[in-house]
PDB file of C-alpha atoms in Angstrom:
ATOM      1  CA  UNK X   1     -22.728 -72.733  33.815  1.00 50.00           C
ATOM      2  CA  UNK X   2     -20.124 -70.459  35.282  1.00 56.00           C
ATOM      3  CA  UNK X   3     -20.564 -66.749  34.897  1.00 58.00           C
ATOM      4  CA  UNK X   4     -17.703 -65.128  33.037  1.00 58.00           C
ATOM      5  CA  UNK X   5     -16.017 -62.398  35.075  1.00 59.00           C
ATOM      6  CA  UNK X   6     -16.652 -58.918  33.767  1.00 57.00           C
ATOM      7  CA  UNK X   7     -13.859 -57.497  31.683  1.00 57.00           C
ATOM      8  CA  UNK X   8     -11.967 -54.756  33.488  1.00 59.00           C
ATOM      9  CA  UNK X   9     -12.585 -51.386  31.928  1.00 68.00           C
ATOM     10  CA  UNK X  10     -10.133 -48.648  31.174  1.00 72.00           C
ATOM     11  CA  UNK X  11     -10.889 -44.954  31.298  1.00 79.00           C
ATOM     12  CA  UNK X  12      -9.822 -42.902  28.310  1.00 85.00           C
ATOM     13  CA  UNK X  13      -8.881 -39.276  28.895  1.00 85.00           C
ATOM     14  CA  UNK X  14     -11.165 -36.491  27.733  1.00 85.00           C
ATOM     15  CA  UNK X  15      -8.873 -33.813  29.153  1.00 89.00           C
ATOM     16  CA  UNK X  16      -5.499 -33.489  30.813  1.00 92.00           C
ATOM     17  CA  UNK X  17      -1.968 -32.168  30.569  1.00 93.00           C
ATOM     18  CA  UNK X  18       0.546 -32.984  27.833  1.00 94.00           C
ATOM     19  CA  UNK X  19       3.849 -31.461  26.851  1.00 94.00           C
ATOM     20  CA  UNK X  20       3.700 -29.589  23.538  1.00 93.00           C
ATOM     21  CA  UNK X  21       6.712 -28.610  21.440  1.00 90.00           C
ATOM     22  CA  UNK X  22       6.728 -24.856  20.872  1.00 85.00           C
ATOM     23  CA  UNK X  23      10.012 -23.876  19.183  1.00 81.00           C
ATOM     24  CA  UNK X  24      13.766 -24.259  19.556  1.00 76.00           C
ATOM     25  CA  UNK X  25      13.979 -21.322  21.938  1.00 76.00           C
ATOM     26  CA  UNK X  26      11.184 -22.283  24.344  1.00 79.00           C
ATOM     27  CA  UNK X  27      11.279 -26.049  23.769  1.00 85.00           C
ATOM     28  CA  UNK X  28       8.643 -28.258  25.400  1.00 90.00           C
ATOM     29  CA  UNK X  29       5.916 -26.537  27.380  1.00 91.00           C
ATOM     30  CA  UNK X  30       3.107 -27.972  29.493  1.00 93.00           C
ATOM     31  CA  UNK X  31      -0.329 -27.403  27.962  1.00 93.00           C
ATOM     32  CA  UNK X  32      -3.852 -28.397  28.966  1.00 94.00           C
ATOM     33  CA  UNK X  33      -5.762 -30.415  26.329  1.00 94.00           C
ATOM     34  CA  UNK X  34      -9.443 -31.211  26.037  1.00 92.00           C
ATOM     35  CA  UNK X  35     -11.473 -33.448  23.726  1.00 91.00           C
ATOM     36  CA  UNK X  36     -14.774 -31.669  23.204  1.00 87.00           C
ATOM     37  CA  UNK X  37     -17.483 -31.680  20.524  1.00 85.00           C
ATOM     38  CA  UNK X  38     -15.332 -33.698  18.126  1.00 86.00           C
ATOM     39  CA  UNK X  39     -12.318 -31.393  18.472  1.00 88.00           C
ATOM     40  CA  UNK X  40      -8.994 -31.468  20.286  1.00 91.00           C
ATOM     41  CA  UNK X  41      -8.404 -28.120  21.967  1.00 90.00           C
ATOM     42  CA  UNK X  42      -5.531 -26.843  24.049  1.00 91.00           C
ATOM     43  CA  UNK X  43      -4.981 -24.032  26.530  1.00 91.00           C
ATOM     44  CA  UNK X  44      -1.927 -22.616  28.270  1.00 90.00           C
ATOM     45  CA  UNK X  45      -3.220 -24.164  31.504  1.00 89.00           C
ATOM     46  CA  UNK X  46      -6.380 -25.590  33.039  1.00 87.00           C
ATOM     47  CA  UNK X  47      -7.093 -22.203  34.581  1.00 86.00           C
ATOM     48  CA  UNK X  48      -6.897 -20.678  31.082  1.00 83.00           C
ATOM     49  CA  UNK X  49     -10.057 -22.532  29.973  1.00 78.00           C
ATOM     50  CA  UNK X  50     -12.174 -19.492  30.729  1.00 76.00           C
ATOM     51  CA  UNK X  51     -10.462 -17.662  27.863  1.00 76.00           C
ATOM     52  CA  UNK X  52     -10.281 -18.552  24.179  1.00 77.00           C
ATOM     53  CA  UNK X  53      -8.427 -21.798  23.430  1.00 82.00           C
ATOM     54  CA  UNK X  54      -4.962 -21.482  21.889  1.00 85.00           C
ATOM     55  CA  UNK X  55      -5.592 -24.096  19.226  1.00 87.00           C
ATOM     56  CA  UNK X  56      -8.283 -26.451  17.936  1.00 87.00           C
ATOM     57  CA  UNK X  57      -8.314 -29.262  15.365  1.00 87.00           C
ATOM     58  CA  UNK X  58     -11.088 -31.557  14.179  1.00 86.00           C
ATOM     59  CA  UNK X  59     -10.648 -35.131  15.382  1.00 88.00           C
ATOM     60  CA  UNK X  60     -12.233 -36.391  12.157  1.00 87.00           C
ATOM     61  CA  UNK X  61      -9.364 -34.883  10.170  1.00 85.00           C
ATOM     62  CA  UNK X  62      -6.332 -35.654  12.338  1.00 87.00           C
ATOM     63  CA  UNK X  63      -3.505 -37.960  11.433  1.00 88.00           C
ATOM     64  CA  UNK X  64      -1.527 -39.526  14.283  1.00 90.00           C
ATOM     65  CA  UNK X  65       2.145 -40.403  13.931  1.00 89.00           C
ATOM     66  CA  UNK X  66       4.171 -42.190  16.591  1.00 88.00           C
ATOM     67  CA  UNK X  67       7.695 -40.958  17.297  1.00 85.00           C
ATOM     68  CA  UNK X  68      10.370 -43.287  15.931  1.00 81.00           C
ATOM     69  CA  UNK X  69      12.514 -43.377  19.075  1.00 83.00           C
ATOM     70  CA  UNK X  70      10.613 -41.843  22.011  1.00 85.00           C
ATOM     71  CA  UNK X  71       7.783 -44.037  23.301  1.00 87.00           C
ATOM     72  CA  UNK X  72       6.076 -41.075  24.983  1.00 91.00           C
ATOM     73  CA  UNK X  73       5.887 -38.773  21.956  1.00 92.00           C
ATOM     74  CA  UNK X  74       3.430 -38.576  19.082  1.00 92.00           C
ATOM     75  CA  UNK X  75       2.311 -36.039  16.500  1.00 90.00           C
ATOM     76  CA  UNK X  76      -1.212 -35.040  15.530  1.00 90.00           C
ATOM     77  CA  UNK X  77      -1.487 -33.261  12.210  1.00 88.00           C
ATOM     78  CA  UNK X  78      -4.084 -31.987   9.771  1.00 85.00           C
ATOM     79  CA  UNK X  79      -2.937 -31.792   6.158  1.00 81.00           C
ATOM     80  CA  UNK X  80       0.411 -30.098   5.666  1.00 77.00           C
ATOM     81  CA  UNK X  81      -0.317 -26.914   7.596  1.00 78.00           C
ATOM     82  CA  UNK X  82      -0.927 -28.048  11.179  1.00 84.00           C
ATOM     83  CA  UNK X  83       1.287 -30.367  13.224  1.00 88.00           C
ATOM     84  CA  UNK X  84       1.346 -30.625  17.013  1.00 90.00           C
ATOM     85  CA  UNK X  85       4.235 -32.530  18.563  1.00 92.00           C
ATOM     86  CA  UNK X  86       3.063 -33.903  21.901  1.00 94.00           C
ATOM     87  CA  UNK X  87       4.616 -35.881  24.746  1.00 93.00           C
ATOM     88  CA  UNK X  88       2.737 -37.871  27.384  1.00 93.00           C
ATOM     89  CA  UNK X  89       4.008 -38.667  30.865  1.00 92.00           C
ATOM     90  CA  UNK X  90       4.659 -42.306  29.928  1.00 92.00           C
ATOM     91  CA  UNK X  91       3.992 -44.911  27.235  1.00 90.00           C
ATOM     92  CA  UNK X  92       0.705 -46.060  28.790  1.00 91.00           C
ATOM     93  CA  UNK X  93      -0.736 -42.552  28.911  1.00 91.00           C
ATOM     94  CA  UNK X  94       0.308 -41.945  25.317  1.00 91.00           C
ATOM     95  CA  UNK X  95      -1.585 -45.091  24.279  1.00 90.00           C
ATOM     96  CA  UNK X  96      -4.698 -43.930  26.136  1.00 91.00           C
ATOM     97  CA  UNK X  97      -4.613 -40.488  24.523  1.00 92.00           C
ATOM     98  CA  UNK X  98      -4.170 -42.019  21.077  1.00 91.00           C
ATOM     99  CA  UNK X  99      -7.052 -44.415  21.621  1.00 90.00           C
ATOM    100  CA  UNK X 100      -9.257 -41.562  22.836  1.00 90.00           C
ATOM    101  CA  UNK X 101      -8.436 -39.546  19.725  1.00 90.00           C
ATOM    102  CA  UNK X 102      -9.019 -42.422  17.319  1.00 85.00           C
ATOM    103  CA  UNK X 103     -12.470 -43.353  18.576  1.00 77.00           C
ATOM    104  CA  UNK X 104     -15.337 -42.951  16.158  1.00 44.00           C
ATOM    105  CA  UNK X 105     -16.131 -39.242  16.040  1.00 47.00           C
ATOM    106  CA  UNK X 106     -19.810 -40.160  16.219  1.00 44.00           C
ATOM    107  CA  UNK X 107     -19.318 -41.753  19.636  1.00 54.00           C
ATOM    108  CA  UNK X 108     -22.170 -40.640  21.824  1.00 39.00           C
ATOM    109  CA  UNK X 109     -19.671 -39.564  24.474  1.00 45.00           C
ATOM    110  CA  UNK X 110     -18.339 -36.801  22.248  1.00 43.00           C
ATOM    111  CA  UNK X 111     -19.555 -33.376  23.180  1.00 43.00           C
ATOM    112  CA  UNK X 112     -19.551 -34.247  26.882  1.00 42.00           C
ATOM    113  CA  UNK X 113     -16.939 -33.879  29.543  1.00 44.00           C
ATOM    114  CA  UNK X 114     -17.476 -37.388  30.927  1.00 41.00           C
ATOM    115  CA  UNK X 115     -14.521 -39.766  30.440  1.00 44.00           C
ATOM    116  CA  UNK X 116     -15.147 -42.538  27.903  1.00 43.00           C
ATOM    117  CA  UNK X 117     -14.721 -46.159  29.039  1.00 41.00           C
ATOM    118  CA  UNK X 118     -14.014 -49.178  26.876  1.00 40.00           C
ATOM    119  CA  UNK X 119     -13.206 -52.817  27.518  1.00 37.00           C
ATOM    120  CA  UNK X 120      -9.502 -53.399  28.075  1.00 37.00           C
ATOM    121  CA  UNK X 121      -9.500 -56.321  25.646  1.00 39.00           C
ATOM    122  CA  UNK X 122      -9.683 -53.819  22.798  1.00 38.00           C
ATOM    123  CA  UNK X 123      -6.253 -53.989  21.235  1.00 42.00           C
ATOM    124  CA  UNK X 124      -4.422 -50.684  21.113  1.00 45.00           C
ATOM    125  CA  UNK X 125      -2.225 -52.160  18.410  1.00 42.00           C
ATOM    126  CA  UNK X 126      -5.245 -52.350  16.113  1.00 39.00           C
ATOM    127  CA  UNK X 127      -5.463 -48.581  15.902  1.00 43.00           C
ATOM    128  CA  UNK X 128      -5.028 -47.190  12.454  1.00 39.00           C
ATOM    129  CA  UNK X 129      -1.854 -45.170  12.943  1.00 43.00           C
ATOM    130  CA  UNK X 130       0.676 -43.915  10.497  1.00 44.00           C
ATOM    131  CA  UNK X 131       4.014 -45.257  11.748  1.00 42.00           C
ATOM    132  CA  UNK X 132       6.205 -43.452   9.268  1.00 44.00           C
ATOM    133  CA  UNK X 133       9.691 -42.811  10.595  1.00 41.00           C
ATOM    134  CA  UNK X 134      10.509 -39.565   8.825  1.00 44.00           C
ATOM    135  CA  UNK X 135       9.394 -36.042   9.572  1.00 45.00           C
ATOM    136  CA  UNK X 136       7.595 -34.249   6.771  1.00 52.00           C
ATOM    137  CA  UNK X 137       9.694 -31.920   4.639  1.00 60.00           C
ATOM    138  CA  UNK X 138       7.625 -28.921   5.601  1.00 59.00           C
ATOM    139  CA  UNK X 139       7.974 -29.667   9.301  1.00 64.00           C
ATOM    140  CA  UNK X 140      11.767 -29.954   9.057  1.00 71.00           C
ATOM    141  CA  UNK X 141      11.944 -26.724   7.068  1.00 70.00           C
ATOM    142  CA  UNK X 142       9.936 -24.960   9.770  1.00 70.00           C
ATOM    143  CA  UNK X 143      12.335 -26.097  12.506  1.00 74.00           C
ATOM    144  CA  UNK X 144      15.345 -25.119  10.396  1.00 77.00           C
ATOM    145  CA  UNK X 145      13.857 -21.648   9.912  1.00 77.00           C
ATOM    146  CA  UNK X 146      13.488 -21.319  13.700  1.00 78.00           C
ATOM    147  CA  UNK X 147      17.128 -22.295  14.187  1.00 79.00           C
ATOM    148  CA  UNK X 148      18.259 -19.794  11.579  1.00 80.00           C
ATOM    149  CA  UNK X 149      16.285 -17.063  13.344  1.00 79.00           C
ATOM    150  CA  UNK X 150      17.874 -18.072  16.658  1.00 78.00           C
ATOM    151  CA  UNK X 151      21.322 -17.944  15.035  1.00 81.00           C
ATOM    152  CA  UNK X 152      20.685 -14.401  13.796  1.00 82.00           C
ATOM    153  CA  UNK X 153      19.511 -13.345  17.248  1.00 82.00           C
ATOM    154  CA  UNK X 154      22.678 -14.792  18.837  1.00 82.00           C
ATOM    155  CA  UNK X 155      24.887 -12.879  16.413  1.00 83.00           C
ATOM    156  CA  UNK X 156      23.137  -9.610  17.171  1.00 83.00           C
ATOM    157  CA  UNK X 157      23.315 -10.159  20.925  1.00 83.00           C
ATOM    158  CA  UNK X 158      27.019 -10.988  20.791  1.00 84.00           C
ATOM    159  CA  UNK X 159      27.774  -7.820  18.821  1.00 85.00           C
ATOM    160  CA  UNK X 160      25.961  -5.794  21.468  1.00 85.00           C
ATOM    161  CA  UNK X 161      27.692  -7.667  24.306  1.00 86.00           C
ATOM    162  CA  UNK X 162      31.144  -7.148  22.795  1.00 86.00           C
ATOM    163  CA  UNK X 163      30.500  -3.419  22.516  1.00 88.00           C
ATOM    164  CA  UNK X 164      29.347  -3.212  26.147  1.00 88.00           C
ATOM    165  CA  UNK X 165      32.377  -5.172  27.378  1.00 88.00           C
ATOM    166  CA  UNK X 166      34.682  -2.755  25.601  1.00 88.00           C
ATOM    167  CA  UNK X 167      32.891   0.213  27.148  1.00 90.00           C
ATOM    168  CA  UNK X 168      33.326  -1.063  30.713  1.00 90.00           C
ATOM    169  CA  UNK X 169      37.027  -1.783  30.177  1.00 89.00           C
ATOM    170  CA  UNK X 170      37.148  -5.571  29.944  1.00 86.00           C
ATOM    171  CA  UNK X 171      40.520  -6.717  28.585  1.00 89.00           C
ATOM    172  CA  UNK X 172      40.798  -7.517  24.890  1.00 88.00           C
ATOM    173  CA  UNK X 173      42.088 -11.004  25.680  1.00 88.00           C
ATOM    174  CA  UNK X 174      38.985 -11.752  27.739  1.00 88.00           C
ATOM    175  CA  UNK X 175      36.701 -10.386  25.029  1.00 86.00           C
ATOM    176  CA  UNK X 176      38.443 -12.537  22.396  1.00 87.00           C
ATOM    177  CA  UNK X 177      37.997 -15.612  24.582  1.00 87.00           C
ATOM    178  CA  UNK X 178      34.278 -14.944  25.019  1.00 86.00           C
ATOM    179  CA  UNK X 179      33.971 -14.253  21.298  1.00 84.00           C
ATOM    180  CA  UNK X 180      35.684 -17.558  20.456  1.00 86.00           C
ATOM    181  CA  UNK X 181      33.211 -19.469  22.618  1.00 85.00           C
ATOM    182  CA  UNK X 182      30.344 -17.615  20.966  1.00 83.00           C
ATOM    183  CA  UNK X 183      31.645 -18.381  17.465  1.00 86.00           C
ATOM    184  CA  UNK X 184      32.036 -22.048  18.378  1.00 85.00           C
ATOM    185  CA  UNK X 185      28.411 -22.091  19.551  1.00 84.00           C
ATOM    186  CA  UNK X 186      27.292 -20.532  16.267  1.00 85.00           C
ATOM    187  CA  UNK X 187      29.339 -23.113  14.398  1.00 85.00           C
ATOM    188  CA  UNK X 188      27.485 -25.869  16.260  1.00 84.00           C
ATOM    189  CA  UNK X 189      24.183 -24.308  15.215  1.00 84.00           C
ATOM    190  CA  UNK X 190      25.435 -24.140  11.617  1.00 85.00           C
ATOM    191  CA  UNK X 191      26.329 -27.828  11.776  1.00 86.00           C
ATOM    192  CA  UNK X 192      22.881 -28.746  13.084  1.00 85.00           C
ATOM    193  CA  UNK X 193      21.212 -26.721  10.327  1.00 83.00           C
ATOM    194  CA  UNK X 194      23.458 -28.315   7.703  1.00 84.00           C
ATOM    195  CA  UNK X 195      22.706 -31.781   9.066  1.00 82.00           C
ATOM    196  CA  UNK X 196      18.941 -31.172   9.045  1.00 78.00           C
ATOM    197  CA  UNK X 197      18.990 -29.842   5.488  1.00 78.00           C
ATOM    198  CA  UNK X 198      21.259 -32.663   4.349  1.00 77.00           C
ATOM    199  CA  UNK X 199      19.061 -35.319   5.945  1.00 70.00           C
ATOM    200  CA  UNK X 200      15.966 -33.797   4.396  1.00 64.00           C
ATOM    201  CA  UNK X 201      17.559 -33.679   0.946  1.00 65.00           C
ATOM    202  CA  UNK X 202      18.936 -37.225   1.008  1.00 57.00           C
ATOM    203  CA  UNK X 203      16.312 -39.132   2.975  1.00 52.00           C
ATOM    204  CA  UNK X 204      15.108 -40.960  -0.126  1.00 42.00           C
ATOM    205  CA  UNK X 205      18.661 -42.109  -0.788  1.00 48.00           C
ATOM    206  CA  UNK X 206      19.022 -43.343   2.804  1.00 45.00           C
ATOM    207  CA  UNK X 207      22.316 -41.569   3.386  1.00 40.00           C
ATOM    208  CA  UNK X 208      23.662 -38.548   5.167  1.00 38.00           C
ATOM    209  CA  UNK X 209      26.951 -36.778   5.567  1.00 41.00           C
ATOM    210  CA  UNK X 210      28.225 -36.602   9.157  1.00 42.00           C
ATOM    211  CA  UNK X 211      28.682 -33.166  10.681  1.00 44.00           C
ATOM    212  CA  UNK X 212      30.833 -32.903  13.796  1.00 43.00           C
ATOM    213  CA  UNK X 213      30.273 -29.749  15.871  1.00 46.00           C
ATOM    214  CA  UNK X 214      33.342 -27.934  17.180  1.00 43.00           C
ATOM    215  CA  UNK X 215      33.950 -27.385  20.864  1.00 45.00           C
ATOM    216  CA  UNK X 216      35.147 -23.929  21.999  1.00 47.00           C
ATOM    217  CA  UNK X 217      38.597 -25.407  22.777  1.00 48.00           C
ATOM    218  CA  UNK X 218      38.872 -26.927  19.303  1.00 46.00           C
ATOM    219  CA  UNK X 219      37.792 -23.694  17.668  1.00 42.00           C
ATOM    220  CA  UNK X 220      40.388 -21.667  19.597  1.00 45.00           C
ATOM    221  CA  UNK X 221      43.084 -24.171  18.599  1.00 47.00           C
ATOM    222  CA  UNK X 222      42.142 -23.887  14.924  1.00 41.00           C
ATOM    223  CA  UNK X 223      42.030 -20.091  15.147  1.00 43.00           C
ATOM    224  CA  UNK X 224      45.518 -19.980  16.649  1.00 48.00           C
ATOM    225  CA  UNK X 225      46.911 -22.033  13.763  1.00 46.00           C
ATOM    226  CA  UNK X 226      45.612 -19.598  11.150  1.00 45.00           C
TER     227      UNK X 226
END
């Protein structure tokens, strides 16, 4: 009787680096994550482990959602208050992280820093994941609020810049040109905010109204016609 070859084993991560979405101003930032004592923790960097972690969630309570379009992204959330948007280096590494997070929280490997190994014939597709394609209302509202804050900051900075340009003697024509570009940028932000709110309001009806951002050239042309 022939001996069956041993199944190759895969190593699941217990720590490592992932990209984490911060906000619309800072965007994606590299963070160091660790699975420890039944929790997922993250730090600014690996060297930052000596200090207090920046965030911690119970693995028993997390809900994992795959991104609809990006095969490297996923979201881990707890209830309606906590949602971490994460991005792995590639699809394979995302699958390994998800499998590590969805293991039984009573696994004897939890609470240790040793990497967990499992037979590779365990189907990753059998994981109980929520594959919903829409972002939660609260999450969208949070991002919209960040954009609105960024828009306010841009307006204030442009007012200050215009005043400084006048003080150093920059020509009015040049100031108007810069101002037109700035207004066009704000209009683009307004269009994005309107689109996000519109999509959130009409998602159940499966429809949305297109919003086309204006380029600086188009905005100047419209302004000249007024």
